[in-house]
Short mmCIF file of C-alpha atoms in Angstrom, two decimals:
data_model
loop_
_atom_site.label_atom_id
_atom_site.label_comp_id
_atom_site.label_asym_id
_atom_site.label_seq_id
_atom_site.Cartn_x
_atom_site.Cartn_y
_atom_site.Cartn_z
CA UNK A 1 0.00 0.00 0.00
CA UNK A 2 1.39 3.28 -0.96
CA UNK A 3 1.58 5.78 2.08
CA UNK A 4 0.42 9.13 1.25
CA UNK A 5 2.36 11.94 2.49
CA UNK A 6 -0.18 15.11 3.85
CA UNK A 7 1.99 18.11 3.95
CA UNK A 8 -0.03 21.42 5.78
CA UNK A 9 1.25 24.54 4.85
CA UNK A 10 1.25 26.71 8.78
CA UNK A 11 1.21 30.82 8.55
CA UNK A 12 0.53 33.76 11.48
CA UNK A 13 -2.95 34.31 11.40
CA UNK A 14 -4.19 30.82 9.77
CA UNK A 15 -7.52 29.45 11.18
CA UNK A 16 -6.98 26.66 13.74
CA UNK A 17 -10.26 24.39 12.43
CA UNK A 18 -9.01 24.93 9.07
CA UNK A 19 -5.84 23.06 9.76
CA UNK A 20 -7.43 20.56 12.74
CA UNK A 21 -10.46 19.85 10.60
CA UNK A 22 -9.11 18.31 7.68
CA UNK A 23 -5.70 16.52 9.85
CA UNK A 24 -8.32 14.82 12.56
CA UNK A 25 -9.83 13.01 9.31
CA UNK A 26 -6.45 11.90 7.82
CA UNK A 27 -4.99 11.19 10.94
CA UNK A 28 -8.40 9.06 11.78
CA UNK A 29 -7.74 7.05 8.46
CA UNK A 30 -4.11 6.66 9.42
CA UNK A 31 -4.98 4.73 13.15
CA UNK A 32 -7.47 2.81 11.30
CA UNK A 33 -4.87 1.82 8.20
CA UNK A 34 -1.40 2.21 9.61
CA UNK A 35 0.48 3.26 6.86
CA UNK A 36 -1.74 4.88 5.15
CA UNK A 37 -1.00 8.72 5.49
CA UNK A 38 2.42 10.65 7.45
CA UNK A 39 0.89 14.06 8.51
CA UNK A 40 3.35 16.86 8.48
CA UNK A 41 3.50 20.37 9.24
CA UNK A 42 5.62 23.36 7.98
CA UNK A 43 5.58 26.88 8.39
CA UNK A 44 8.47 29.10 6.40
CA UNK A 45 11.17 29.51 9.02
CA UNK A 46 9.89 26.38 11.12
CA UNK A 47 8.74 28.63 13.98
CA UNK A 48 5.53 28.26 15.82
CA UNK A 49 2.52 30.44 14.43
CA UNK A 50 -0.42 31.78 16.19
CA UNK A 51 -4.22 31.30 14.97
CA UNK A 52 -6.58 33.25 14.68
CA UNK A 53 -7.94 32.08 17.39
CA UNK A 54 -5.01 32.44 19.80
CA UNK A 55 -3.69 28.98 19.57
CA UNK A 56 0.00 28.35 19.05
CA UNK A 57 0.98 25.26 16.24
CA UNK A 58 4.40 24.36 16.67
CA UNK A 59 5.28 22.99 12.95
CA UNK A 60 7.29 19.53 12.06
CA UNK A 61 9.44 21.41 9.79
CA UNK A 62 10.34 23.69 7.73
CA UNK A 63 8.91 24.91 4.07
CA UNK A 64 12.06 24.86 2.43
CA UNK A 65 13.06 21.52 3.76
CA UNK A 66 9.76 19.43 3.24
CA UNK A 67 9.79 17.03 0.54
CA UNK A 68 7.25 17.02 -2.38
CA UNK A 69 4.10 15.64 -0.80
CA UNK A 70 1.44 13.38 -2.08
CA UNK A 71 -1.59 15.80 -0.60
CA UNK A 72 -0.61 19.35 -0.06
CA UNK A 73 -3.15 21.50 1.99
CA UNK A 74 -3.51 25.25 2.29
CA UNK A 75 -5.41 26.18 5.12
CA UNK A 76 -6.84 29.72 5.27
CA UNK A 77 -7.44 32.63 7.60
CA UNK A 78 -6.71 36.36 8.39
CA UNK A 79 -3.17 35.80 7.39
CA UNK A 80 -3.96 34.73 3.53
CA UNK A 81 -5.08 39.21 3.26
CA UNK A 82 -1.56 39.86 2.99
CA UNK A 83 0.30 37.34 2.69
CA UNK A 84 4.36 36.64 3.20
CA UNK A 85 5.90 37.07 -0.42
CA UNK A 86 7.88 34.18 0.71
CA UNK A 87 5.16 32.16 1.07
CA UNK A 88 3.78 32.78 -2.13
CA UNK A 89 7.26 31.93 -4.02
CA UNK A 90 7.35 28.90 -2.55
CA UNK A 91 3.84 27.95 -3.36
CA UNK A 92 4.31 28.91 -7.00
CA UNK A 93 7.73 27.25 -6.82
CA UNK A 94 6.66 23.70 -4.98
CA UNK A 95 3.65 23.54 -4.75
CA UNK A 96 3.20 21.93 -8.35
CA UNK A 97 5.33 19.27 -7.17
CA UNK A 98 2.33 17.96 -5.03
CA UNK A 99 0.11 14.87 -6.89
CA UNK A 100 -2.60 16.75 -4.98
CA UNK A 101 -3.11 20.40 -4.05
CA UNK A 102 -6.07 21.53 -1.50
CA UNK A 103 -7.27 24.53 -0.02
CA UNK A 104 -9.62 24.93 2.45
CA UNK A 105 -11.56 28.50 3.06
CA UNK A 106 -9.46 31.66 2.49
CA UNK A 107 -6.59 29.64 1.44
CA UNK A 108 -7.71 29.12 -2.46
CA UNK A 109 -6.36 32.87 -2.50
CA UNK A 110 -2.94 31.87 -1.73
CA UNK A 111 -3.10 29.26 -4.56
CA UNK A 112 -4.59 31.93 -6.79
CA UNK A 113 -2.07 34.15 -5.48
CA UNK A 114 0.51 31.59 -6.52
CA UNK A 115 -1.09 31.53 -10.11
CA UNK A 116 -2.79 28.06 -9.09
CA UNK A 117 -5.66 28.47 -10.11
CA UNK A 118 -5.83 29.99 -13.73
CA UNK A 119 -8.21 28.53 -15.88
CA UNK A 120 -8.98 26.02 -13.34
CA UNK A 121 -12.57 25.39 -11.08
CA UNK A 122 -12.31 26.84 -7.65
CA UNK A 123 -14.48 27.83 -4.43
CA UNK A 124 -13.98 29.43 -1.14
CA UNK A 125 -15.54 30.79 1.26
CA UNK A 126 -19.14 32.44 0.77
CA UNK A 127 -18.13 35.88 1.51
CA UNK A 128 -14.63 35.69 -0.07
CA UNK A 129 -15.88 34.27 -4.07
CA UNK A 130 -16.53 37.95 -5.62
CA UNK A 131 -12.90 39.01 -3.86
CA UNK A 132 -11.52 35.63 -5.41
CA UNK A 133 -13.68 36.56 -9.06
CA UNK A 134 -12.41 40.29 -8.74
CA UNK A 135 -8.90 39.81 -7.96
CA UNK A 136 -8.02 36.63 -9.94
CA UNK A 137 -10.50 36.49 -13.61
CA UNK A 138 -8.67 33.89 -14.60
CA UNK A 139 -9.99 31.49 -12.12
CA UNK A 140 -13.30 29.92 -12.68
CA UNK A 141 -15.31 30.82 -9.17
CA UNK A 142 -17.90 28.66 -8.34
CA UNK A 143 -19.73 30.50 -5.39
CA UNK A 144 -21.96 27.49 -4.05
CA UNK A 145 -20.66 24.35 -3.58
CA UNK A 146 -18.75 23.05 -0.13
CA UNK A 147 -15.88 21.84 -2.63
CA UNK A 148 -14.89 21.97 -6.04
CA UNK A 149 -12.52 19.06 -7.28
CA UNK A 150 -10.83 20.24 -11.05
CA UNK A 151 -8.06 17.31 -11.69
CA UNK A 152 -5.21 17.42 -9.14
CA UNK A 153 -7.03 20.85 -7.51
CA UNK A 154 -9.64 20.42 -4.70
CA UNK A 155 -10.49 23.51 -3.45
CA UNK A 156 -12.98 23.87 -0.36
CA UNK A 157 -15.62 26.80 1.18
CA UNK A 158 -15.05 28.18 4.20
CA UNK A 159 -13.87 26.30 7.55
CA UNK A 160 -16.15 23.11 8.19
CA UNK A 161 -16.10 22.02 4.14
CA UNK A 162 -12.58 21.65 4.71
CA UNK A 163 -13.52 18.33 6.69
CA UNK A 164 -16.17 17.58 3.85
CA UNK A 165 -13.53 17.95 1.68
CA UNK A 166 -11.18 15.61 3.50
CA UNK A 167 -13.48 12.83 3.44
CA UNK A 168 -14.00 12.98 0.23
CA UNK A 169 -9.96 12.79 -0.16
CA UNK A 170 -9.88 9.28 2.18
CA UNK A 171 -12.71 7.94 0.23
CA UNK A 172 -11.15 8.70 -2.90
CA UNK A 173 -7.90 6.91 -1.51
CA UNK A 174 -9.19 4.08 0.73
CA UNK A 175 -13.22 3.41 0.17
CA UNK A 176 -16.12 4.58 1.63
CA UNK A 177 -16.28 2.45 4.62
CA UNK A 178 -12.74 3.77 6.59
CA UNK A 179 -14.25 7.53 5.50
CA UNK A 180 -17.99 6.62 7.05
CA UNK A 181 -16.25 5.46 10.07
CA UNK A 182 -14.34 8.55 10.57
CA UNK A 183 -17.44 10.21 10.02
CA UNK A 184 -18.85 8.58 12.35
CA UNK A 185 -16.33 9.19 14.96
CA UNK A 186 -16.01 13.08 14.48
CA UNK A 187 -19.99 13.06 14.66
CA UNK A 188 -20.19 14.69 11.17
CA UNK A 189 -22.05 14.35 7.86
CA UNK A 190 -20.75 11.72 5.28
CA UNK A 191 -20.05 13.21 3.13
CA UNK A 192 -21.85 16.62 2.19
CA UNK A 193 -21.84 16.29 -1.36
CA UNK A 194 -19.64 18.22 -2.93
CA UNK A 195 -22.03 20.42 -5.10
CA UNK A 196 -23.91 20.82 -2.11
CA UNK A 197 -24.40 24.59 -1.17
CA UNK A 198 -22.61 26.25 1.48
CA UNK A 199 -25.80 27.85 2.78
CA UNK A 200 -29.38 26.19 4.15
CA UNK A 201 -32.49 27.51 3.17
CA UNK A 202 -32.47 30.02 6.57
CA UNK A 203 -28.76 31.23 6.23
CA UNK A 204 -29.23 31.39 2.17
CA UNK A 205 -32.28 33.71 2.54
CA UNK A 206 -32.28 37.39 4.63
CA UNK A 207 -34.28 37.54 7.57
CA UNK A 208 -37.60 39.93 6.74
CA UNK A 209 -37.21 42.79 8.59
CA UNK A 210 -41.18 42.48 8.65
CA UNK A 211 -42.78 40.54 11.49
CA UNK A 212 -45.97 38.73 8.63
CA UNK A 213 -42.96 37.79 6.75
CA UNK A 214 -40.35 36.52 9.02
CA UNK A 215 -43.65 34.32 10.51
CA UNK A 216 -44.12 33.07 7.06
CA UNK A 217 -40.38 31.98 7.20
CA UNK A 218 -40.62 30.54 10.39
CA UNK A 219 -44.09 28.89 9.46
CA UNK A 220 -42.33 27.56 5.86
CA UNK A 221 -39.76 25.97 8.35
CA UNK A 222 -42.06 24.23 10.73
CA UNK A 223 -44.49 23.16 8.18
CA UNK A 224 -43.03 21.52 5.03
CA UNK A 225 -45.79 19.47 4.40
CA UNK A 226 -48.28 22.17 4.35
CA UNK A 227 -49.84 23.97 0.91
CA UNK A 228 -47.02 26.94 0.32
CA UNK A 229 -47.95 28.27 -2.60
CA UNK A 230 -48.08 31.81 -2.69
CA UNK A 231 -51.78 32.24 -2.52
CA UNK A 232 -51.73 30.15 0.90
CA UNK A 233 -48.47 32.30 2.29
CA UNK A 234 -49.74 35.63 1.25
CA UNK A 235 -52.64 34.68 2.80
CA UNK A 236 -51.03 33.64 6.51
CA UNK A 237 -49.10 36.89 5.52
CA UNK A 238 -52.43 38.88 5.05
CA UNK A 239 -51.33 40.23 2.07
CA UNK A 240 -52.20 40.11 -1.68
CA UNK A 241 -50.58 37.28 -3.72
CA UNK A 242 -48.60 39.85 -5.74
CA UNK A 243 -47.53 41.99 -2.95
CA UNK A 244 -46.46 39.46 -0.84
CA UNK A 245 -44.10 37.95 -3.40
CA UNK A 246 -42.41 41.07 -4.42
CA UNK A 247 -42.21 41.73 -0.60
CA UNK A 248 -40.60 38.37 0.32
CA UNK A 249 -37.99 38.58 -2.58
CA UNK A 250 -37.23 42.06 -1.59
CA UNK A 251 -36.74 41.65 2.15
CA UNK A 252 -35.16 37.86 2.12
CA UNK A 253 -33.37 38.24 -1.29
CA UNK A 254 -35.03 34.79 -3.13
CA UNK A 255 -38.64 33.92 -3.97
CA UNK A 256 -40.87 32.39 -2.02
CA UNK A 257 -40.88 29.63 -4.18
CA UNK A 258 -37.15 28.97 -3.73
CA UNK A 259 -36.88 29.40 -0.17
CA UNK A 260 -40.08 26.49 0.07
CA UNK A 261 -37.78 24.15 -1.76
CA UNK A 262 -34.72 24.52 0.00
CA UNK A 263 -36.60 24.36 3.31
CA UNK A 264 -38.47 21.12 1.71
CA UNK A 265 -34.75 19.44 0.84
CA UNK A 266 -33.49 20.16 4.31
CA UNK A 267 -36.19 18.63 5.57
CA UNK A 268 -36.24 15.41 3.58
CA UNK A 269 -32.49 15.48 4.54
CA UNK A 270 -32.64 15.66 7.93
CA UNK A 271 -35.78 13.08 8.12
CA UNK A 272 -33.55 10.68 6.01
CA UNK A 273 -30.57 11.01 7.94
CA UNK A 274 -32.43 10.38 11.67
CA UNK A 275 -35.54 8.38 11.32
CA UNK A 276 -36.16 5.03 9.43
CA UNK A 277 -39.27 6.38 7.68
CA UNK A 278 -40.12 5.09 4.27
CA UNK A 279 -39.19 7.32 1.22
CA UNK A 280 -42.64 7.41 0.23
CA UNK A 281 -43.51 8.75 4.18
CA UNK A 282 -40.50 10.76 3.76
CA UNK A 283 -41.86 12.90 0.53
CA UNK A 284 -45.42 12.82 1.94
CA UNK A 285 -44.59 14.38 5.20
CA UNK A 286 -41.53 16.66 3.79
CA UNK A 287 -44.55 18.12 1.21
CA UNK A 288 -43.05 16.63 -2.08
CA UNK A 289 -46.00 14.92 -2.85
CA UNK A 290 -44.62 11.64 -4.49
CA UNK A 291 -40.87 9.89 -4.26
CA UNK A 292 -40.42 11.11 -8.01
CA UNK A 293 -40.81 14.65 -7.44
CA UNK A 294 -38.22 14.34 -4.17
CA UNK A 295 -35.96 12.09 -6.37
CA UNK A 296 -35.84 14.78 -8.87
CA UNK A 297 -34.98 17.54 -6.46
CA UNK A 298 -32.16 15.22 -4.99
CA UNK A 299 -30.38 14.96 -7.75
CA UNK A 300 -30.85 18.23 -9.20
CA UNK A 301 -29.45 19.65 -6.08
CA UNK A 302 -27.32 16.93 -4.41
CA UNK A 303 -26.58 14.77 -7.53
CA UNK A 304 -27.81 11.89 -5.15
CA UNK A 305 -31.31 9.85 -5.03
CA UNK A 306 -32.60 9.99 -1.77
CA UNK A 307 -31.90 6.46 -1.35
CA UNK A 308 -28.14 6.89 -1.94
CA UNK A 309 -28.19 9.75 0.22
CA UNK A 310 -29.77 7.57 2.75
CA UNK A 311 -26.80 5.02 2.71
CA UNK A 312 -24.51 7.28 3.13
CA UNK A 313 -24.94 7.11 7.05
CA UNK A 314 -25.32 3.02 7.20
CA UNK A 315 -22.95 1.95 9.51
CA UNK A 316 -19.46 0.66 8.21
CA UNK A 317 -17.44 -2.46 8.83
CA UNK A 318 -14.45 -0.90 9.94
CA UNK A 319 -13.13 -0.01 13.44
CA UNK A 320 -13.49 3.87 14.71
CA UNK A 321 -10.30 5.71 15.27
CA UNK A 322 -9.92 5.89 19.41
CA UNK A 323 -10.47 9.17 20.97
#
């Protein structure tokens, strides 16, 4: 079995899940397959740096004196604004040396930086795409999805996706199985699909800044099942049809007819993920009507049927990493 050398790339002002995250998975997959990943750390001068957070990482080695890895991952954080030129030279220098180059969050700017990412597929973090899109046109920004694989480039939104992503990476490598029973153990999602979007119907939409409306949201939330077409909402709402539509998009920044089917998806999600109901219960009670229409909305969103989506969190034959 080859072993598959990790190499994270450490810098003041990186965020601490964005470098724990993602080496908690591959060291999880390395207890459970000995041999199957060497984690390493290396900042440019081999000192320790301090997170964002406060926390001090005390790196394995040096930049300069790390050998080409197999996976090479670019964390981000408050330190990617302005980054050490050095940093960036040796990116652009070394970092092509890497079989695999991955960034999680902020750090798809140092890549970009680097000159990484031209004419490649990329993501980041929600609030950083138009700065990525702005600064670097030659990368191809794709603002929604948790991660963005493009060949030997994986690039990842912001913080959390960077563990998404890293699953992904072990299940790519070693199966499904050893990355469900990581999953497991961290008490996480396996695995968010990658075209997934970074935001759920709630953090996607604006609050409305108008009580009737933000009870409509609220309502939409609690009721998925329920008739929510726009006659029935403007009606909770009090208002007419046509105002209350051009109210809703104004104020919460989709239509109401969006928001009702991300709300609907989440819903179907989270009933697949924690009950044992019955697709057919599952679309009935989520408001989808039949298992075909949820189906379709699956895998126009998720690129999963609800029943794959379902197996997904099946237990796995393997053994859990220990805590």
């Amino acid at each position: 079995m080859e072993q598959r050398d990790v190499l994270v790339v450490l810098f003041d002002g990186v965020q601490a899940l964005d470098v724990c995250g993602p080496l908690d998975v591959f060291n999880g997959a390395a207890q459970c397959v000995p041999g199957s990943y060497r984690i390493r750390t290396a900042s440019l001068d081999g000192a320790p740096v301090r997170t964002t957070s406060g926390l001090t990482l005390v790196p394995d080695l040096t930049l300069t004196a790390a050998p080409a890895p197999h996976t090479l991952l670019v964390p981000g954080g408050q330190g990617t604004r302005i980054p050490d030129p050095r940093l960036i030279a040796w990116l652009r220098e070394r970092a092509p040396r890497a079989r695999r180059k991955v960034s999680v969050c902020s750090g798809a700017l140092l890549l970009a930086e680097a000159g990484l990412l031209d004419g490649r597929r990329a993501t980041t973090h929600w609030m950083l795409c138009d700065t990525l899109a702005k600064r670097f046109p030659a990368v191809q920004v794709e603002p929604e999805p948790i991660y963005v694989r493009d060949g030997d480039l994986a690039t990842s939104a912001g913080v959390t996706a960077g563990i998404d992503l890293a699953l992904a990476l072990v299940e790519e490598d070693h199966g499904r199985d050893l990355a469900l029973a990581i999953a497991r153990h961290l008490v996480v999602f396996l695995r968010r699909p990658g075209n997934q979007t970074q935001f759920s119907a709630q953090l996607a939409a604006q609050t409305a800044q108008r009580r009737p409306l933000r009870d409509v949201q609220q309502w939409i939330t609690e009721n998925p099942e329920a008739d929510l077409s726009v006659d029935a909402l403007a009606e909770r709402a009090r208002l007419s049809p046509r105002h209350f539509a051009r109210a809703f998009r104004e104020e919460t920044g989709m239509t109401p007819g969006r928001y009702v089917d991300r709300v609907r998806l989440e819903a179907a999600r989270r009933r697949l993920e924690d009950t044992a109901d019955g697709i057919e219960q599952v679309a009935r009670r989520c408001g989808y009507g039949t298992p075909e229409a949820m189906r379709r909305a699956f895998l126009r969103v998720l690129g999963a049927s609800p029943a794959e989506y379902r197996r997904r969190f099946q237990p796995a034959g393997p053994p859990v990493p220990t805590a």
